[in-house]
Short mmCIF file of N, CA, C and O in Angstrom, two decimals:
data_model
loop_
_atom_site.label_atom_id
_atom_site.label_comp_id
_atom_site.label_asym_id
_atom_site.label_seq_id
_atom_site.Cartn_x
_atom_site.Cartn_y
_atom_site.Cartn_z
N MET A 1 -200.72 -17.72 -203.20
CA MET A 1 -200.84 -18.74 -202.17
C MET A 1 -199.59 -19.62 -202.13
O MET A 1 -199.14 -19.98 -201.05
N HIS A 2 -199.05 -19.93 -203.31
CA HIS A 2 -197.85 -20.76 -203.39
C HIS A 2 -196.64 -20.06 -202.74
O HIS A 2 -195.87 -20.70 -202.02
N ASN A 3 -196.51 -18.74 -202.95
CA ASN A 3 -195.42 -17.96 -202.34
C ASN A 3 -195.54 -17.94 -200.82
O ASN A 3 -194.55 -18.00 -200.11
N VAL A 4 -196.76 -17.83 -200.34
CA VAL A 4 -197.00 -17.81 -198.89
C VAL A 4 -196.58 -19.14 -198.28
O VAL A 4 -195.93 -19.18 -197.23
N MET A 5 -196.91 -20.23 -198.96
CA MET A 5 -196.53 -21.56 -198.47
C MET A 5 -195.01 -21.73 -198.47
O MET A 5 -194.44 -22.32 -197.55
N GLN A 6 -194.34 -21.23 -199.50
CA GLN A 6 -192.87 -21.33 -199.57
C GLN A 6 -192.23 -20.51 -198.45
O GLN A 6 -191.27 -20.95 -197.83
N GLU A 7 -192.74 -19.31 -198.22
CA GLU A 7 -192.21 -18.47 -197.15
C GLU A 7 -192.44 -19.15 -195.78
O GLU A 7 -191.57 -19.13 -194.92
N PHE A 8 -193.63 -19.71 -195.64
CA PHE A 8 -193.96 -20.41 -194.40
C PHE A 8 -193.02 -21.60 -194.20
O PHE A 8 -192.46 -21.79 -193.12
N ASP A 9 -192.81 -22.37 -195.25
CA ASP A 9 -191.90 -23.52 -195.20
C ASP A 9 -190.47 -23.07 -194.91
O ASP A 9 -189.76 -23.67 -194.10
N SER A 10 -190.05 -21.99 -195.53
CA SER A 10 -188.70 -21.44 -195.31
C SER A 10 -188.54 -20.97 -193.86
O SER A 10 -187.51 -21.21 -193.23
N SER A 11 -189.57 -20.31 -193.35
CA SER A 11 -189.52 -19.84 -191.96
C SER A 11 -189.43 -21.01 -190.98
O SER A 11 -188.68 -20.96 -190.00
N ILE A 12 -190.18 -22.06 -191.25
CA ILE A 12 -190.15 -23.23 -190.37
C ILE A 12 -188.76 -23.88 -190.39
O ILE A 12 -188.22 -24.24 -189.34
N ARG A 13 -188.18 -24.03 -191.57
CA ARG A 13 -186.83 -24.61 -191.67
C ARG A 13 -185.81 -23.76 -190.93
O ARG A 13 -184.93 -24.28 -190.26
N LYS A 14 -185.92 -22.44 -191.04
CA LYS A 14 -185.00 -21.54 -190.34
C LYS A 14 -185.17 -21.69 -188.83
O LYS A 14 -184.18 -21.77 -188.09
N LEU A 15 -186.41 -21.74 -188.37
CA LEU A 15 -186.65 -21.93 -186.93
C LEU A 15 -186.13 -23.27 -186.44
O LEU A 15 -185.56 -23.36 -185.34
N GLU A 16 -186.30 -24.32 -187.21
CA GLU A 16 -185.79 -25.63 -186.82
C GLU A 16 -184.27 -25.60 -186.74
O GLU A 16 -183.68 -26.15 -185.81
N SER A 17 -183.64 -24.96 -187.72
CA SER A 17 -182.18 -24.85 -187.72
C SER A 17 -181.69 -24.05 -186.51
O SER A 17 -180.75 -24.45 -185.82
N ASP A 18 -182.35 -22.93 -186.25
CA ASP A 18 -181.98 -22.09 -185.11
C ASP A 18 -182.18 -22.83 -183.79
O ASP A 18 -181.35 -22.74 -182.88
N SER A 19 -183.30 -23.55 -183.68
CA SER A 19 -183.55 -24.27 -182.43
C SER A 19 -182.53 -25.39 -182.23
O SER A 19 -182.10 -25.65 -181.10
N ALA A 20 -182.10 -26.04 -183.31
CA ALA A 20 -181.07 -27.08 -183.19
C ALA A 20 -179.76 -26.46 -182.71
O ALA A 20 -179.07 -27.04 -181.86
N THR A 21 -179.44 -25.28 -183.21
CA THR A 21 -178.22 -24.58 -182.77
C THR A 21 -178.32 -24.22 -181.29
O THR A 21 -177.37 -24.40 -180.53
N VAL A 22 -179.47 -23.71 -180.90
CA VAL A 22 -179.67 -23.34 -179.50
C VAL A 22 -179.54 -24.57 -178.60
O VAL A 22 -178.92 -24.52 -177.54
N ILE A 23 -180.11 -25.67 -179.02
CA ILE A 23 -180.03 -26.92 -178.24
C ILE A 23 -178.58 -27.38 -178.13
O ILE A 23 -178.13 -27.77 -177.05
N ASP A 24 -177.81 -27.29 -179.22
CA ASP A 24 -176.40 -27.67 -179.18
C ASP A 24 -175.62 -26.78 -178.23
O ASP A 24 -174.82 -27.26 -177.42
N VAL A 25 -175.84 -25.48 -178.33
CA VAL A 25 -175.14 -24.53 -177.45
C VAL A 25 -175.53 -24.79 -176.00
O VAL A 25 -174.67 -24.81 -175.11
N TYR A 26 -176.80 -25.02 -175.74
CA TYR A 26 -177.27 -25.31 -174.39
C TYR A 26 -176.60 -26.57 -173.84
O TYR A 26 -176.17 -26.60 -172.68
N SER A 27 -176.50 -27.60 -174.67
CA SER A 27 -175.89 -28.86 -174.24
C SER A 27 -174.43 -28.65 -173.85
O SER A 27 -173.97 -29.16 -172.83
N VAL A 28 -173.71 -27.89 -174.66
CA VAL A 28 -172.30 -27.61 -174.35
C VAL A 28 -172.19 -26.80 -173.07
O VAL A 28 -171.37 -27.10 -172.20
N MET A 29 -173.02 -25.78 -172.92
CA MET A 29 -172.96 -24.95 -171.71
C MET A 29 -173.33 -25.76 -170.47
O MET A 29 -172.72 -25.60 -169.41
N LYS A 30 -174.31 -26.63 -170.59
CA LYS A 30 -174.71 -27.47 -169.45
C LYS A 30 -173.57 -28.38 -169.04
O LYS A 30 -173.27 -28.52 -167.85
N MET A 31 -172.88 -28.97 -170.03
CA MET A 31 -171.76 -29.85 -169.73
C MET A 31 -170.62 -29.07 -169.06
O MET A 31 -170.04 -29.53 -168.08
N ARG A 32 -170.34 -27.88 -169.56
CA ARG A 32 -169.29 -27.05 -168.95
C ARG A 32 -169.64 -26.68 -167.51
O ARG A 32 -168.79 -26.71 -166.62
N ASN A 33 -170.90 -26.30 -167.29
CA ASN A 33 -171.32 -25.96 -165.93
C ASN A 33 -171.21 -27.13 -164.97
O ASN A 33 -170.82 -26.97 -163.82
N GLN A 34 -171.56 -28.33 -165.46
CA GLN A 34 -171.43 -29.52 -164.62
C GLN A 34 -169.97 -29.78 -164.28
O GLN A 34 -169.64 -30.11 -163.14
N LEU A 35 -169.08 -29.62 -165.27
CA LEU A 35 -167.65 -29.82 -165.01
C LEU A 35 -167.13 -28.78 -164.04
O LEU A 35 -166.37 -29.09 -163.13
N ASN A 36 -167.54 -27.52 -164.23
CA ASN A 36 -167.11 -26.46 -163.32
C ASN A 36 -167.61 -26.71 -161.90
O ASN A 36 -166.87 -26.53 -160.93
N ALA A 37 -168.85 -27.14 -161.77
CA ALA A 37 -169.40 -27.42 -160.44
C ALA A 37 -168.63 -28.55 -159.77
O ALA A 37 -168.29 -28.48 -158.59
N ARG A 38 -168.33 -29.61 -160.54
CA ARG A 38 -167.56 -30.72 -159.99
C ARG A 38 -166.17 -30.26 -159.56
O ARG A 38 -165.68 -30.63 -158.51
N THR A 39 -165.54 -29.44 -160.41
CA THR A 39 -164.21 -28.94 -160.10
C THR A 39 -164.22 -28.13 -158.81
O THR A 39 -163.37 -28.32 -157.95
N TRP A 40 -165.17 -27.22 -158.67
CA TRP A 40 -165.22 -26.39 -157.47
C TRP A 40 -165.56 -27.20 -156.23
O TRP A 40 -165.06 -26.92 -155.14
N ARG A 41 -166.44 -28.22 -156.39
CA ARG A 41 -166.72 -29.09 -155.24
C ARG A 41 -165.45 -29.79 -154.78
O ARG A 41 -165.17 -29.89 -153.59
N ARG A 42 -164.70 -30.32 -155.73
CA ARG A 42 -163.46 -31.01 -155.39
C ARG A 42 -162.45 -30.06 -154.76
O ARG A 42 -161.78 -30.40 -153.79
N ARG A 43 -162.33 -28.87 -155.32
CA ARG A 43 -161.38 -27.90 -154.77
C ARG A 43 -161.77 -27.48 -153.36
O ARG A 43 -160.91 -27.27 -152.51
N SER A 44 -163.05 -27.33 -153.12
CA SER A 44 -163.49 -26.90 -151.80
C SER A 44 -163.23 -27.97 -150.75
O SER A 44 -163.12 -27.68 -149.57
N ARG A 45 -163.13 -29.22 -151.19
CA ARG A 45 -162.90 -30.33 -150.26
C ARG A 45 -161.44 -30.70 -150.14
O ARG A 45 -161.07 -31.55 -149.35
N ARG A 46 -160.59 -30.05 -150.92
CA ARG A 46 -159.19 -30.45 -151.02
C ARG A 46 -158.46 -30.43 -149.68
O ARG A 46 -157.61 -31.26 -149.42
N GLN A 47 -158.75 -29.47 -148.83
CA GLN A 47 -158.04 -29.34 -147.55
C GLN A 47 -158.78 -30.00 -146.39
O GLN A 47 -158.38 -29.86 -145.25
N ASN A 48 -159.84 -30.69 -146.69
CA ASN A 48 -160.62 -31.33 -145.63
C ASN A 48 -159.98 -32.65 -145.20
O ASN A 48 -159.38 -33.34 -146.01
N ILE A 49 -160.14 -32.95 -143.96
CA ILE A 49 -159.78 -34.29 -143.46
C ILE A 49 -161.02 -34.88 -142.81
O ILE A 49 -161.87 -34.15 -142.29
N HIS A 50 -161.15 -36.18 -142.88
CA HIS A 50 -162.26 -36.88 -142.24
C HIS A 50 -161.72 -37.60 -141.03
O HIS A 50 -160.74 -38.33 -141.12
N ILE A 51 -162.35 -37.39 -139.92
CA ILE A 51 -161.96 -38.04 -138.67
C ILE A 51 -163.08 -39.02 -138.32
O ILE A 51 -164.23 -38.62 -138.14
N ILE A 52 -162.74 -40.29 -138.25
CA ILE A 52 -163.74 -41.32 -138.03
C ILE A 52 -163.47 -42.00 -136.69
O ILE A 52 -162.33 -42.21 -136.32
N GLY A 53 -164.52 -42.32 -135.98
CA GLY A 53 -164.39 -43.04 -134.72
C GLY A 53 -164.68 -42.20 -133.49
O GLY A 53 -164.52 -42.67 -132.36
N ILE A 54 -165.12 -40.97 -133.68
CA ILE A 54 -165.47 -40.11 -132.55
C ILE A 54 -166.96 -40.31 -132.27
O ILE A 54 -167.79 -40.20 -133.16
N ARG A 55 -167.29 -40.60 -131.02
CA ARG A 55 -168.69 -40.82 -130.65
C ARG A 55 -169.53 -39.56 -130.88
O ARG A 55 -169.02 -38.44 -130.81
N GLU A 56 -170.81 -39.77 -131.12
CA GLU A 56 -171.73 -38.66 -131.32
C GLU A 56 -171.73 -37.75 -130.09
O GLU A 56 -171.68 -38.23 -128.96
N ASN A 57 -171.77 -36.46 -130.32
CA ASN A 57 -171.82 -35.41 -129.29
C ASN A 57 -170.59 -35.37 -128.41
O ASN A 57 -170.60 -34.71 -127.37
N GLU A 58 -169.54 -36.04 -128.79
CA GLU A 58 -168.29 -35.99 -128.04
C GLU A 58 -167.72 -34.56 -128.08
O GLU A 58 -167.07 -34.12 -127.14
N GLU A 59 -167.98 -33.85 -129.18
CA GLU A 59 -167.45 -32.49 -129.35
C GLU A 59 -168.25 -31.47 -128.54
O GLU A 59 -167.87 -30.31 -128.46
N GLN A 60 -169.36 -31.88 -127.94
CA GLN A 60 -170.20 -31.07 -127.06
C GLN A 60 -170.62 -29.75 -127.71
O GLN A 60 -170.58 -28.69 -127.10
N GLY A 61 -170.97 -29.82 -129.00
CA GLY A 61 -171.46 -28.63 -129.69
C GLY A 61 -170.39 -27.66 -130.11
O GLY A 61 -170.70 -26.58 -130.61
N ARG A 62 -169.13 -28.01 -129.91
CA ARG A 62 -168.01 -27.12 -130.28
C ARG A 62 -167.00 -27.93 -131.11
O ARG A 62 -165.87 -28.17 -130.66
N PRO A 63 -167.37 -28.32 -132.32
CA PRO A 63 -166.52 -29.21 -133.11
C PRO A 63 -165.18 -28.60 -133.51
O PRO A 63 -164.17 -29.30 -133.54
N THR A 64 -165.13 -27.31 -133.80
CA THR A 64 -163.87 -26.68 -134.22
C THR A 64 -162.85 -26.74 -133.09
O THR A 64 -161.70 -27.13 -133.30
N GLU A 65 -163.26 -26.35 -131.90
CA GLU A 65 -162.36 -26.40 -130.75
C GLU A 65 -161.99 -27.84 -130.41
O GLU A 65 -160.85 -28.13 -130.03
N PHE A 66 -162.95 -28.74 -130.56
CA PHE A 66 -162.70 -30.15 -130.26
C PHE A 66 -161.61 -30.71 -131.18
O PHE A 66 -160.69 -31.38 -130.71
N VAL A 67 -161.68 -30.43 -132.48
CA VAL A 67 -160.67 -30.94 -133.42
C VAL A 67 -159.32 -30.31 -133.14
O VAL A 67 -158.28 -30.97 -133.21
N SER A 68 -159.29 -29.01 -132.78
CA SER A 68 -158.03 -28.35 -132.42
C SER A 68 -157.35 -29.03 -131.24
O SER A 68 -156.13 -29.11 -131.17
N MET A 69 -158.14 -29.55 -130.33
CA MET A 69 -157.62 -30.26 -129.16
C MET A 69 -157.32 -31.73 -129.49
O MET A 69 -156.36 -32.31 -129.00
N LEU A 70 -158.16 -32.32 -130.34
CA LEU A 70 -158.06 -33.76 -130.65
C LEU A 70 -156.77 -34.12 -131.40
O LEU A 70 -156.10 -35.09 -131.04
N ILE A 71 -156.43 -33.36 -132.41
CA ILE A 71 -155.29 -33.72 -133.26
C ILE A 71 -154.00 -33.82 -132.46
O ILE A 71 -153.29 -34.82 -132.56
N PRO A 72 -153.66 -32.84 -131.61
CA PRO A 72 -152.45 -33.01 -130.80
C PRO A 72 -152.53 -34.19 -129.83
O PRO A 72 -151.53 -34.87 -129.60
N LYS A 73 -153.72 -34.45 -129.27
CA LYS A 73 -153.84 -35.58 -128.35
C LYS A 73 -153.59 -36.90 -129.07
O LYS A 73 -152.93 -37.79 -128.54
N VAL A 74 -154.14 -37.03 -130.27
CA VAL A 74 -154.01 -38.28 -131.02
C VAL A 74 -152.59 -38.45 -131.56
O VAL A 74 -152.02 -39.55 -131.50
N LEU A 75 -152.01 -37.38 -132.09
CA LEU A 75 -150.69 -37.47 -132.72
C LEU A 75 -149.54 -37.17 -131.77
O LEU A 75 -148.38 -37.26 -132.16
N GLY A 76 -149.85 -36.78 -130.54
CA GLY A 76 -148.82 -36.50 -129.54
C GLY A 76 -148.62 -35.01 -129.38
O GLY A 76 -148.15 -34.34 -130.30
N GLU A 77 -148.95 -34.52 -128.19
CA GLU A 77 -148.88 -33.07 -127.95
C GLU A 77 -147.46 -32.53 -128.07
O GLU A 77 -147.26 -31.38 -128.45
N ASP A 78 -146.46 -33.36 -127.77
CA ASP A 78 -145.07 -32.89 -127.86
C ASP A 78 -144.62 -32.70 -129.31
O ASP A 78 -143.57 -32.12 -129.56
N ASN A 79 -145.42 -33.16 -130.28
CA ASN A 79 -145.09 -32.99 -131.70
C ASN A 79 -145.56 -31.66 -132.27
O ASN A 79 -145.28 -31.36 -133.42
N PHE A 80 -146.26 -30.86 -131.46
CA PHE A 80 -146.81 -29.61 -131.95
C PHE A 80 -146.20 -28.44 -131.21
O PHE A 80 -146.22 -28.37 -129.99
N THR A 81 -145.63 -27.51 -131.98
CA THR A 81 -145.01 -26.32 -131.39
C THR A 81 -146.03 -25.21 -131.16
O THR A 81 -145.78 -24.29 -130.41
N SER A 82 -147.16 -25.28 -131.86
CA SER A 82 -148.22 -24.29 -131.67
C SER A 82 -149.56 -25.01 -131.74
O SER A 82 -149.63 -26.19 -132.06
N THR A 83 -150.60 -24.26 -131.42
CA THR A 83 -151.92 -24.88 -131.45
C THR A 83 -152.34 -25.15 -132.90
O THR A 83 -151.95 -24.44 -133.82
N VAL A 84 -153.10 -26.19 -133.08
CA VAL A 84 -153.64 -26.53 -134.39
C VAL A 84 -154.87 -25.67 -134.61
O VAL A 84 -155.80 -25.70 -133.80
N LYS A 85 -154.85 -24.89 -135.66
CA LYS A 85 -156.00 -24.02 -135.95
C LYS A 85 -156.88 -24.68 -136.99
O LYS A 85 -156.41 -25.14 -138.02
N VAL A 86 -158.16 -24.72 -136.70
CA VAL A 86 -159.14 -25.36 -137.57
C VAL A 86 -160.11 -24.30 -138.06
O VAL A 86 -160.64 -23.52 -137.27
N ASP A 87 -160.33 -24.26 -139.38
CA ASP A 87 -161.25 -23.29 -139.97
C ASP A 87 -162.68 -23.63 -139.59
O ASP A 87 -163.43 -22.79 -139.11
N TRP A 88 -163.08 -24.85 -139.81
CA TRP A 88 -164.41 -25.33 -139.43
C TRP A 88 -164.37 -26.84 -139.32
O TRP A 88 -163.50 -27.47 -139.86
N ALA A 89 -165.36 -27.40 -138.62
CA ALA A 89 -165.36 -28.84 -138.40
C ALA A 89 -166.78 -29.36 -138.14
O ALA A 89 -167.12 -29.71 -137.02
N PRO A 90 -167.62 -29.42 -139.15
CA PRO A 90 -168.96 -29.96 -138.92
C PRO A 90 -168.97 -31.49 -138.96
O PRO A 90 -168.08 -32.11 -139.52
N MET A 91 -170.00 -32.08 -138.38
CA MET A 91 -170.22 -33.51 -138.54
C MET A 91 -170.81 -33.71 -139.94
O MET A 91 -171.46 -32.82 -140.47
N SER A 92 -170.56 -34.88 -140.53
CA SER A 92 -171.16 -35.13 -141.85
C SER A 92 -172.67 -35.23 -141.70
O SER A 92 -173.20 -35.43 -140.61
N LEU A 93 -173.36 -35.14 -142.81
CA LEU A 93 -174.82 -35.09 -142.77
C LEU A 93 -175.50 -36.44 -142.72
O LEU A 93 -176.69 -36.52 -142.52
N ARG A 94 -174.75 -37.51 -142.92
CA ARG A 94 -175.40 -38.81 -142.93
C ARG A 94 -175.92 -39.14 -141.53
O ARG A 94 -175.37 -38.69 -140.53
N PRO A 95 -176.98 -39.94 -141.44
CA PRO A 95 -177.53 -40.28 -140.13
C PRO A 95 -176.55 -41.11 -139.30
O PRO A 95 -175.80 -41.92 -139.84
N ALA A 96 -176.57 -40.89 -138.03
CA ALA A 96 -175.68 -41.61 -137.13
C ALA A 96 -176.43 -42.76 -136.47
O ALA A 96 -177.63 -42.70 -136.27
N THR A 97 -175.67 -43.78 -136.13
CA THR A 97 -176.21 -44.87 -135.31
C THR A 97 -175.28 -45.02 -134.12
O THR A 97 -174.16 -44.50 -134.12
N ALA A 98 -175.73 -45.75 -133.11
CA ALA A 98 -174.91 -45.92 -131.91
C ALA A 98 -173.59 -46.64 -132.23
O ALA A 98 -172.55 -46.32 -131.69
N SER A 99 -173.64 -47.61 -133.15
CA SER A 99 -172.43 -48.36 -133.47
C SER A 99 -171.62 -47.74 -134.61
O SER A 99 -170.49 -48.13 -134.84
N ASN A 100 -172.20 -46.77 -135.32
CA ASN A 100 -171.53 -46.19 -136.47
C ASN A 100 -171.70 -44.67 -136.46
O ASN A 100 -172.55 -44.13 -137.16
N PRO A 101 -170.90 -43.95 -135.68
CA PRO A 101 -171.05 -42.50 -135.61
C PRO A 101 -170.67 -41.83 -136.93
O PRO A 101 -169.94 -42.39 -137.73
N ARG A 102 -171.16 -40.62 -137.11
CA ARG A 102 -170.86 -39.87 -138.33
C ARG A 102 -169.40 -39.41 -138.32
O ARG A 102 -168.84 -39.13 -137.27
N PRO A 103 -168.79 -39.29 -139.51
CA PRO A 103 -167.44 -38.72 -139.56
C PRO A 103 -167.46 -37.24 -139.21
O PRO A 103 -168.44 -36.55 -139.48
N LEU A 104 -166.39 -36.78 -138.63
CA LEU A 104 -166.20 -35.37 -138.36
C LEU A 104 -165.31 -34.85 -139.49
O LEU A 104 -164.27 -35.42 -139.78
N ILE A 105 -165.73 -33.80 -140.16
CA ILE A 105 -164.98 -33.26 -141.28
C ILE A 105 -164.35 -31.95 -140.81
O ILE A 105 -165.02 -31.11 -140.23
N ALA A 106 -163.05 -31.78 -141.04
CA ALA A 106 -162.36 -30.59 -140.55
C ALA A 106 -161.47 -30.00 -141.64
O ALA A 106 -160.93 -30.73 -142.47
N ARG A 107 -161.33 -28.69 -141.62
CA ARG A 107 -160.41 -27.99 -142.52
C ARG A 107 -159.38 -27.29 -141.64
O ARG A 107 -159.69 -26.40 -140.87
N LEU A 108 -158.12 -27.70 -141.78
CA LEU A 108 -157.03 -27.12 -140.99
C LEU A 108 -156.54 -25.83 -141.64
O LEU A 108 -156.48 -25.73 -142.86
N ILE A 109 -156.17 -24.86 -140.83
CA ILE A 109 -155.69 -23.57 -141.34
C ILE A 109 -154.17 -23.59 -141.47
O ILE A 109 -153.62 -23.29 -142.52
N LEU A 110 -153.49 -23.91 -140.41
CA LEU A 110 -152.02 -23.87 -140.42
C LEU A 110 -151.45 -25.25 -140.73
O LEU A 110 -152.04 -26.26 -140.38
N PRO A 111 -150.28 -25.28 -141.35
CA PRO A 111 -149.65 -26.59 -141.59
C PRO A 111 -149.20 -27.20 -140.27
O PRO A 111 -148.88 -26.50 -139.31
N LEU A 112 -149.17 -28.51 -140.24
CA LEU A 112 -148.69 -29.23 -139.07
C LEU A 112 -147.17 -29.28 -139.11
O LEU A 112 -146.57 -29.28 -140.18
N GLU A 113 -146.56 -29.34 -137.94
CA GLU A 113 -145.10 -29.42 -137.87
C GLU A 113 -144.70 -30.61 -137.02
O GLU A 113 -145.37 -30.94 -136.04
N TYR A 114 -143.58 -31.23 -137.38
CA TYR A 114 -143.04 -32.33 -136.62
C TYR A 114 -141.52 -32.21 -136.65
O TYR A 114 -140.92 -32.11 -137.71
N ASN A 115 -140.90 -32.18 -135.49
CA ASN A 115 -139.45 -32.04 -135.36
C ASN A 115 -138.91 -30.88 -136.19
O ASN A 115 -137.91 -30.99 -136.88
N GLY A 116 -139.61 -29.75 -136.16
CA GLY A 116 -139.15 -28.55 -136.84
C GLY A 116 -139.47 -28.50 -138.33
O GLY A 116 -139.16 -27.53 -139.00
N GLY A 117 -140.07 -29.53 -138.87
CA GLY A 117 -140.40 -29.52 -140.30
C GLY A 117 -141.90 -29.60 -140.51
O GLY A 117 -142.64 -30.07 -139.66
N ARG A 118 -142.35 -29.11 -141.66
CA ARG A 118 -143.78 -29.14 -141.97
C ARG A 118 -144.21 -30.55 -142.37
O ARG A 118 -143.50 -31.27 -143.05
N VAL A 119 -145.39 -30.94 -141.91
CA VAL A 119 -145.97 -32.24 -142.22
C VAL A 119 -147.23 -31.99 -143.06
O VAL A 119 -148.04 -31.13 -142.74
N PHE A 120 -147.36 -32.75 -144.13
CA PHE A 120 -148.52 -32.62 -145.00
C PHE A 120 -149.32 -33.91 -144.95
O PHE A 120 -148.75 -34.99 -144.98
N ILE A 121 -150.63 -33.77 -144.89
CA ILE A 121 -151.51 -34.93 -144.91
C ILE A 121 -152.33 -34.82 -146.18
O ILE A 121 -152.99 -33.81 -146.42
N PHE A 122 -152.26 -35.85 -147.02
CA PHE A 122 -152.96 -35.82 -148.30
C PHE A 122 -154.03 -36.90 -148.34
O PHE A 122 -153.89 -37.95 -147.72
N PRO A 123 -155.07 -36.65 -149.11
CA PRO A 123 -156.10 -37.69 -149.26
C PRO A 123 -155.55 -38.86 -150.07
O PRO A 123 -154.60 -38.71 -150.82
N ASP A 124 -156.16 -39.98 -149.88
CA ASP A 124 -155.75 -41.20 -150.58
C ASP A 124 -156.49 -41.27 -151.90
O ASP A 124 -157.58 -41.82 -151.98
N PHE A 125 -155.90 -40.70 -152.97
CA PHE A 125 -156.53 -40.69 -154.27
C PHE A 125 -156.35 -42.03 -154.97
O PHE A 125 -155.34 -42.70 -154.78
N SER A 126 -157.30 -42.36 -155.81
CA SER A 126 -157.19 -43.58 -156.62
C SER A 126 -156.15 -43.34 -157.72
O SER A 126 -155.86 -42.19 -158.07
N PRO A 127 -155.56 -44.41 -158.29
CA PRO A 127 -154.52 -44.24 -159.31
C PRO A 127 -154.97 -43.42 -160.52
O PRO A 127 -154.17 -42.64 -161.05
N ASP A 128 -156.22 -43.54 -160.93
CA ASP A 128 -156.66 -42.76 -162.10
C ASP A 128 -156.72 -41.27 -161.78
O ASP A 128 -156.37 -40.44 -162.61
N ILE A 129 -157.11 -40.91 -160.56
CA ILE A 129 -157.12 -39.50 -160.18
C ILE A 129 -155.69 -38.98 -160.07
O ILE A 129 -155.40 -37.86 -160.48
N ILE A 130 -154.77 -39.79 -159.55
CA ILE A 130 -153.37 -39.37 -159.45
C ILE A 130 -152.81 -39.09 -160.84
O ILE A 130 -152.13 -38.09 -161.06
N LYS A 131 -153.11 -39.96 -161.81
CA LYS A 131 -152.63 -39.74 -163.19
C LYS A 131 -153.20 -38.45 -163.76
O LYS A 131 -152.49 -37.70 -164.42
N LYS A 132 -154.48 -38.19 -163.52
CA LYS A 132 -155.09 -36.96 -164.01
C LYS A 132 -154.43 -35.74 -163.38
O LYS A 132 -154.19 -34.74 -164.04
N ARG A 133 -154.14 -35.83 -162.09
CA ARG A 133 -153.49 -34.70 -161.41
C ARG A 133 -152.06 -34.50 -161.91
O ARG A 133 -151.61 -33.38 -162.09
N GLN A 134 -151.35 -35.61 -162.15
CA GLN A 134 -149.98 -35.51 -162.65
C GLN A 134 -149.94 -34.93 -164.06
O GLN A 134 -148.98 -34.26 -164.43
N ALA A 135 -150.98 -35.19 -164.85
CA ALA A 135 -151.03 -34.64 -166.20
C ALA A 135 -151.07 -33.12 -166.18
O ALA A 135 -150.67 -32.48 -167.15
N LEU A 136 -151.49 -32.53 -165.09
CA LEU A 136 -151.57 -31.08 -164.97
C LEU A 136 -150.30 -30.45 -164.39
O LEU A 136 -150.20 -29.23 -164.33
N ASP A 137 -149.34 -31.26 -163.96
CA ASP A 137 -148.15 -30.72 -163.31
C ASP A 137 -147.40 -29.72 -164.19
O ASP A 137 -146.97 -28.67 -163.72
N ALA A 138 -147.22 -30.03 -165.48
CA ALA A 138 -146.49 -29.12 -166.37
C ALA A 138 -147.23 -27.80 -166.53
O ALA A 138 -146.62 -26.72 -166.52
N ILE A 139 -148.55 -27.87 -166.62
CA ILE A 139 -149.36 -26.66 -166.75
C ILE A 139 -149.27 -25.82 -165.48
O ILE A 139 -149.11 -24.61 -165.52
N LYS A 140 -149.37 -26.49 -164.31
CA LYS A 140 -149.27 -25.78 -163.04
C LYS A 140 -147.91 -25.10 -162.90
O LYS A 140 -147.81 -23.98 -162.42
N LYS A 141 -146.85 -25.78 -163.36
CA LYS A 141 -145.50 -25.22 -163.29
C LYS A 141 -145.40 -23.96 -164.16
O LYS A 141 -144.86 -22.94 -163.73
N LYS A 142 -145.94 -24.02 -165.38
CA LYS A 142 -145.92 -22.86 -166.27
C LYS A 142 -146.71 -21.70 -165.68
O LYS A 142 -146.28 -20.55 -165.76
N CYS A 143 -147.86 -22.00 -165.09
CA CYS A 143 -148.66 -20.96 -164.47
C CYS A 143 -147.91 -20.31 -163.32
O CYS A 143 -147.91 -19.08 -163.17
N LYS A 144 -147.25 -21.13 -162.51
CA LYS A 144 -146.51 -20.60 -161.37
C LYS A 144 -145.35 -19.74 -161.85
O LYS A 144 -145.10 -18.66 -161.30
N GLU A 145 -144.64 -20.18 -162.91
CA GLU A 145 -143.54 -19.40 -163.46
C GLU A 145 -144.02 -18.09 -164.06
O GLU A 145 -143.28 -17.10 -164.08
N SER A 146 -145.25 -18.06 -164.56
CA SER A 146 -145.81 -16.86 -165.17
C SER A 146 -146.43 -15.92 -164.14
O SER A 146 -146.95 -14.88 -164.49
N GLY A 147 -146.42 -16.32 -162.89
CA GLY A 147 -146.95 -15.47 -161.84
C GLY A 147 -148.37 -15.81 -161.43
O GLY A 147 -148.97 -15.11 -160.62
N TYR A 148 -148.96 -16.83 -162.01
CA TYR A 148 -150.29 -17.27 -161.61
C TYR A 148 -150.13 -18.43 -160.66
O TYR A 148 -149.58 -19.44 -161.00
N SER A 149 -150.63 -18.27 -159.44
CA SER A 149 -150.48 -19.38 -158.49
C SER A 149 -151.79 -19.79 -157.92
O SER A 149 -152.80 -19.34 -158.20
#
């Protein structure tokens, strides 16, 4: 009977140890997945622009074509040598009000040009995000030199 109790006690300790290991591994994997999800969400939004101030239904159900037409009108049609191509342009999901229309979110395909040169529009990152991005510059340079882009 004493041997059975010792084996039982030993088995319980082993199971507790194994379950603690599983919980630790699960916690690490969960944290990695959350970081990966955040990273991919940010990357997927990287080329998006938000256009604010367009009245609801102004795009008449064709937001992609509307943004392709809107950008040259707003920035000056003579500044564009070709049409602005937009990948997609949905309205944001937040509810709209008459005085506060929803932002229009657009992803541009081709770079913009002005006076024969390419124009880049970047999001307004906070200083801490800029520092984090700059910390990766050396790594990105090494990857590019190694053929990974």
